[in-house]
XYZ file of C-alpha atoms in Angstrom:
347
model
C -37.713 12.927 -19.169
C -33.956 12.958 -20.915
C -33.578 11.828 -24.104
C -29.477 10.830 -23.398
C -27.491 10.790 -20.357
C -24.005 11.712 -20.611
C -21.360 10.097 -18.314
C -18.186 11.419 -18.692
C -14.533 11.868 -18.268
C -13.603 14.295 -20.287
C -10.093 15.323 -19.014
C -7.580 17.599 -21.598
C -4.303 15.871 -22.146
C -2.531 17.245 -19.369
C -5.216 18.038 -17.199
C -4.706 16.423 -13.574
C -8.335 14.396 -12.841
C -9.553 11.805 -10.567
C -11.032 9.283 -12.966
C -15.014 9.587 -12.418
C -16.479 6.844 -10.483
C -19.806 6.605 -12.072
C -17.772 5.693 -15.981
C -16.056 2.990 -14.267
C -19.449 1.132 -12.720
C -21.422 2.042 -16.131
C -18.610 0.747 -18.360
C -15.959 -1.212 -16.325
C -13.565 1.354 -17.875
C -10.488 1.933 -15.659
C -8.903 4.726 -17.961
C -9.474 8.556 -17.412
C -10.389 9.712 -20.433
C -13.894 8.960 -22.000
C -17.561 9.196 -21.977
C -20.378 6.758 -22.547
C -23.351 7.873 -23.946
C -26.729 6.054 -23.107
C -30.092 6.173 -23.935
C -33.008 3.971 -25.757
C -30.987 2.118 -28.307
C -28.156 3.930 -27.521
C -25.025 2.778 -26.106
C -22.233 4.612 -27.614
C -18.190 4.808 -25.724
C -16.036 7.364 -26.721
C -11.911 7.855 -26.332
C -8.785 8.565 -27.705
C -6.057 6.811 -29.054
C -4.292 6.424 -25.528
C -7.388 4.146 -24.519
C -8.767 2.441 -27.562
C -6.960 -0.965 -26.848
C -7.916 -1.403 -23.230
C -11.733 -0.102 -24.232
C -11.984 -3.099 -26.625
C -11.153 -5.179 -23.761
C -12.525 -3.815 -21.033
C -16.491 -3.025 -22.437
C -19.226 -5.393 -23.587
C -22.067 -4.601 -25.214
C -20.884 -0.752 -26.142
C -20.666 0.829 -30.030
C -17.050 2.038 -29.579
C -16.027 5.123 -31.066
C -12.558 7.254 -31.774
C -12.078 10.638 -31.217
C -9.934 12.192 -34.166
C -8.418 14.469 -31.309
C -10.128 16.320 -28.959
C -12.878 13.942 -27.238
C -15.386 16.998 -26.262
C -16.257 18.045 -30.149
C -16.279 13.860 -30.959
C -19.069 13.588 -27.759
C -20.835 16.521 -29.153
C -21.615 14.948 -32.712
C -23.477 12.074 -30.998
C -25.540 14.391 -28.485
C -29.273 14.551 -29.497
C -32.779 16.198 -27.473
C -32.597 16.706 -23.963
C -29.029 15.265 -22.579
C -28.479 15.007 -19.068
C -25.069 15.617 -17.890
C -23.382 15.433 -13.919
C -22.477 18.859 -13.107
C -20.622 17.455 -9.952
C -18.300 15.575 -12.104
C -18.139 17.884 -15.237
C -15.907 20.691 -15.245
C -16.539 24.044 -16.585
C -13.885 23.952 -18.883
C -15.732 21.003 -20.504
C -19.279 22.468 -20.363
C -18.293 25.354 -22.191
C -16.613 23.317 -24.885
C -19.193 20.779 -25.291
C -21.998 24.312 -25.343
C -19.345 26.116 -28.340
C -19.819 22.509 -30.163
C -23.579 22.547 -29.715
C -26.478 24.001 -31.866
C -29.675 24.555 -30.391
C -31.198 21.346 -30.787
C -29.540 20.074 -28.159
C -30.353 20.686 -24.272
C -27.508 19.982 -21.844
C -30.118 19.191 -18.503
C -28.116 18.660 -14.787
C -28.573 15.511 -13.577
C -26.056 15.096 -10.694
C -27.190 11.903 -8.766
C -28.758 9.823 -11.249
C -26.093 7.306 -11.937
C -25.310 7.227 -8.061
C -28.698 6.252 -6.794
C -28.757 3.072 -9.434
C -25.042 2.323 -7.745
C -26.939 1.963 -4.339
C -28.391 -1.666 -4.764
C -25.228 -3.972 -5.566
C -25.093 -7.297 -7.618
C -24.077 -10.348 -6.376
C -21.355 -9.391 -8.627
C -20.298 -6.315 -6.723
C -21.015 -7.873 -3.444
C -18.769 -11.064 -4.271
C -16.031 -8.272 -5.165
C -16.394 -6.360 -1.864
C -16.452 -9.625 0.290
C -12.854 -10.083 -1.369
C -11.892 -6.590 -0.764
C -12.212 -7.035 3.364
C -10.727 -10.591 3.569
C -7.926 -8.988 2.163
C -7.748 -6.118 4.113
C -7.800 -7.645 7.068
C -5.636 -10.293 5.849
C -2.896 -7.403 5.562
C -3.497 -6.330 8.724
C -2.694 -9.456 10.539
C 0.568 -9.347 8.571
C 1.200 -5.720 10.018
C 0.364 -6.809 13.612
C 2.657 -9.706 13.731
C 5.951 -7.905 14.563
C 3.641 -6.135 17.533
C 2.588 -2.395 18.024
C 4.814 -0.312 20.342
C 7.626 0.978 19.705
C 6.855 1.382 15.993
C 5.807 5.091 14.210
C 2.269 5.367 13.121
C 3.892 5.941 9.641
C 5.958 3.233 9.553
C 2.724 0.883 10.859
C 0.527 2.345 7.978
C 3.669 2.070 5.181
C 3.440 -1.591 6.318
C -0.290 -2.011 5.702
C 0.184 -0.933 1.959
C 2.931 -2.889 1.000
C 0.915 -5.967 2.435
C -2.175 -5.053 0.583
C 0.147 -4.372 -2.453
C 2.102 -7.954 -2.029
C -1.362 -9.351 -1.497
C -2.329 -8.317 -4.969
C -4.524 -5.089 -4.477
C -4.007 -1.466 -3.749
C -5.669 0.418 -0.257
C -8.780 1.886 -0.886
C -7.433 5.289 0.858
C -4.244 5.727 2.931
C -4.210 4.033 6.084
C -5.445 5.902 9.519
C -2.976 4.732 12.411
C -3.230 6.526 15.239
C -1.830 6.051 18.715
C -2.673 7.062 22.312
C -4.116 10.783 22.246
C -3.523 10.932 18.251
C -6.652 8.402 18.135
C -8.540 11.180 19.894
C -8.551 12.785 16.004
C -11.470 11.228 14.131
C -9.209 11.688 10.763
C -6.029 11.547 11.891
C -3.008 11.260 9.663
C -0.093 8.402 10.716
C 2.631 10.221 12.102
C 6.454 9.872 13.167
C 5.062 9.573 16.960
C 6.397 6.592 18.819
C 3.478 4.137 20.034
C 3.541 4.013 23.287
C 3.239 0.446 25.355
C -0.057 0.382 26.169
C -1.848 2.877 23.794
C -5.044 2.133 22.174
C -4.148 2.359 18.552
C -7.090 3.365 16.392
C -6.538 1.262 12.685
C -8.366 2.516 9.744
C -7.607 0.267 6.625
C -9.299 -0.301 3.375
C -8.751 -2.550 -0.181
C -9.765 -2.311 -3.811
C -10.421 -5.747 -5.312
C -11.397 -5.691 -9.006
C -12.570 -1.590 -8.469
C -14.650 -2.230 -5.823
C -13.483 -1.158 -2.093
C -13.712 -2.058 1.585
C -13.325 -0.169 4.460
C -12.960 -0.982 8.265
C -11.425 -0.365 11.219
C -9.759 -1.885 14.626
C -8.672 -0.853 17.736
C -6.310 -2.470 19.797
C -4.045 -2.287 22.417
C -0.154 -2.249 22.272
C 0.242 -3.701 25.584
C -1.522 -3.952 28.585
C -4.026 -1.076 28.481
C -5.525 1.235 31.120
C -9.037 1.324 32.516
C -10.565 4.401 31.192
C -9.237 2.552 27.810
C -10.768 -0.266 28.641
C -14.034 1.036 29.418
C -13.930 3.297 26.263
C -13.178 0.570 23.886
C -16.322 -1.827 25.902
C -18.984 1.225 25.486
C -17.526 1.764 21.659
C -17.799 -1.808 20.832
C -21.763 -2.273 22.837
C -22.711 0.282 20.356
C -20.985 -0.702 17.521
C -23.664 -4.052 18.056
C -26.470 -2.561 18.793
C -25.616 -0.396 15.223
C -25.624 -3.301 13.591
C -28.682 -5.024 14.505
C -30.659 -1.965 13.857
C -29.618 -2.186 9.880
C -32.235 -3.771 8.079
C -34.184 -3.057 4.735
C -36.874 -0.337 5.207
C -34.367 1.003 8.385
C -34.347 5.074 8.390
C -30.144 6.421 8.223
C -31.191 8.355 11.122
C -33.101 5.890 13.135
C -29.758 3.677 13.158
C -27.515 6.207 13.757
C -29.551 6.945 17.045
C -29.464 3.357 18.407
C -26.097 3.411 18.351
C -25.738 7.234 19.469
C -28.153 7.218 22.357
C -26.034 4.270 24.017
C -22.881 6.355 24.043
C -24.682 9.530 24.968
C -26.674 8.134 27.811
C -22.371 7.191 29.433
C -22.053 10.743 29.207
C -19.672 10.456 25.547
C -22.428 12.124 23.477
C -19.590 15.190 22.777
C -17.251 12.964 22.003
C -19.191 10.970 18.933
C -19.164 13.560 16.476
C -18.902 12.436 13.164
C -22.068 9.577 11.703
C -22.849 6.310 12.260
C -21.659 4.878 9.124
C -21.891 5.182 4.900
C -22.585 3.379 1.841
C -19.707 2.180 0.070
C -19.120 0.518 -3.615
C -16.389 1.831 -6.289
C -15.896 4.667 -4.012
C -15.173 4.120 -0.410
C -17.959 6.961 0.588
C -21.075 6.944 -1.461
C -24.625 6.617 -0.518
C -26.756 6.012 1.587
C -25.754 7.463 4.680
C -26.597 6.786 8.535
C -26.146 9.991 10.127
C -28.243 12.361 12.632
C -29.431 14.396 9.319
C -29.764 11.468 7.135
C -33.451 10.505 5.630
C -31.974 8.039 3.349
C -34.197 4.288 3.661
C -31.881 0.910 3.576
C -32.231 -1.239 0.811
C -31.466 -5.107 0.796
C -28.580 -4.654 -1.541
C -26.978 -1.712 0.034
C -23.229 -1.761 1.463
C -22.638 0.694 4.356
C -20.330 0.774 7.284
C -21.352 0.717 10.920
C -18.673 2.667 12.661
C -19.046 4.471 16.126
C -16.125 6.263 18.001
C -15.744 8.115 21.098
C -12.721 10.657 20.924
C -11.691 11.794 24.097
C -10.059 14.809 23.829
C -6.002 14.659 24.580
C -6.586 11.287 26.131
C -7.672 8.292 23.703
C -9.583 7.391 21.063
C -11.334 4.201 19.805
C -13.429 3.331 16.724
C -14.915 -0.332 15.543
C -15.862 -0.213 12.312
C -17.577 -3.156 10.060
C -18.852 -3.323 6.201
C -21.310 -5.372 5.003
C -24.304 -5.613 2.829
C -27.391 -4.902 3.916
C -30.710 -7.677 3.769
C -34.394 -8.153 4.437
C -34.013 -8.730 7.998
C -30.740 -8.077 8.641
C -27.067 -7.782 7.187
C -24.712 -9.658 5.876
C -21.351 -8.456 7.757
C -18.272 -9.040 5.719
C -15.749 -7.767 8.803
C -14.991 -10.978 10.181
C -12.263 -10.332 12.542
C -13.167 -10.535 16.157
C -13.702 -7.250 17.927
C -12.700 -8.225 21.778
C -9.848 -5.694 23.012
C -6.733 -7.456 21.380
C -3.311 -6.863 22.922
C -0.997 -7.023 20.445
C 2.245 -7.816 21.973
């Protein structure tokens, strides 16, 4: 048992660092520099001058405190017993400074995880938030589509999608995928200054933040008339993308799912060509757990948000992917990817 968990942000002035994911969900903190400190009777927030202001705003129910300068020796003061910090999100510049601050009373125990398996189960809170996240999403993408598809660069397609997400009041929750013809034959492709081609399949990859919680989901369609191997790509892509999604449930096996899904494009001879999972939990990050993958033994819980997102890349040729996000229930899930998933051939 700990006696204190640690989660931290502990960044030097200067020092270039994501803000950590698991201090925003704790705290509702949106600043990068701070740590909460939590245990029986203890709720204690710690930062800096920079952050003091928005910290009073943004936090209920925290004992706020102010570091004189340097946050680590200010953390270390309050640390008592057995302390259990995330290694994944600490660096070693900070363990070592928050060990030279230390006597021995104090035991610094890893604990990467802990904080990420309670973010698993969302609130109807969080799930409210995420619902937002894809209306808007796709609400920029049907302002991106409107001009049509060919002749415009992937770049300049993706460029649109987050200035509409912007004007719409929200930031992407990672740069945009758009990729064209053989491009969407790479899984992770980034939007070049290729031409899209009349006719291509264009593989659309788009994602929002809404009040620090994200969505994530993707489209295919066609920028003209397409061609039949695309069509009959995109129909075997989109059978498996449904029978994914009635195989989530609570109590469902990551695994388990991912082969319902799997199996159908394997047994049309695209088994090579689905390499990457099923599909992944997302919250305040836009990957997080659980996971629905060949290797995954995670169990769905109602409460859970994960994507259900097959492909089949072929090689030089094309490349589709149908992706939806959406919450996961007692007998089902709650899909909150509205937009229709027929081939659309955007003039």
């Amino acid at each position: 048992g700990l006696d204190m968990l640690l989660v931290a942000d502990l960044v030097h002035p200067g020092d270039s660092v994501l803000p950590d994911p698991n201090l925003r969900w704790l705290t509702g903190f949106s600043g990068s520099s701070g740590a909460a400190i939590v245990g029986p009777g203890v709720a204690t927030f710690v930062t800096d001058f920079r952050y003091i202001e928005r910290v009073r705003e943004e936090l209920g129910g925290f004992e706020i405190s102010q570091a004189e300068r340097q946050l680590v020796p200010a953390v270390a003061k309050l640390l008592r017993g057995r302390v259990g910090f995330d290694e994944a999100h600490t660096s070693v510049k900070v363990f070592e400074g928050l060990q030279e601050e230390l006597d021995g009373s104090v035991d610094l125990v890893r604990s990467a995880g802990l904080v990420e398996r309670l973010r698993r189960v969302k609130d109807e809170v969080e799930l409210e938030r995420m619902r937002e996240a894809a209306r808007l999403a796709d609400q920029a993408v049907e302002r991106v589509l409107e001009p049509g598809l060919a002749g415009r660069t992937e770049r300049e397609v993706a460029g649109a999608y987050a200035a509409a997400i912007r004007e719409l009041g929200c930031e992407p929750s990672f740069a945009a995928i758009v990729a064209a013809g053989p491009n969407g034959a790479l899984p992770h492709a980034t939007p070049s200054d290729r031409v899209i081609g009349e006719g291509e399949l264009v593989v659309f990859d788009h994602g929002a933040i809404y009040e620090g919680y994200c969505s994530d989901g993707t489209r295919t369609f066609a920028a003209g008339e397409p061609d039949e191997e695309s069509r009959e790509v995109y129909d075997l892509v989109k059978r498996a993308q449904q029978a994914g999604l009635e195989a989530v449930r609570a109590g469902a096996i990551g695994r388990a799912v991912d082969a319902v899904a799997r199996d159908l494009i394997s047994a049309e001879g695209h088994g090579e060509d689905f390499g990457h999972g099923l599909g992944h939990g997302v919250g305040v990050e836009v990957h997080e757990a659980p996971r629905l993958g060949q290797r995954s033994d995670d169990v769905l819980e109602a409460g859970n948000v994960v994507t259900v997102e097959p492909g089949v890349y072929v090689a030089g040729r094309v490349g589709v992917r149908i992706e939806d996000v959406g919450v996961v229930t007692e007998g089902g899930y709650e899909n909150f990817s509205l937009t229709a998933k027929g081939l659309r051939v955007v003039g």
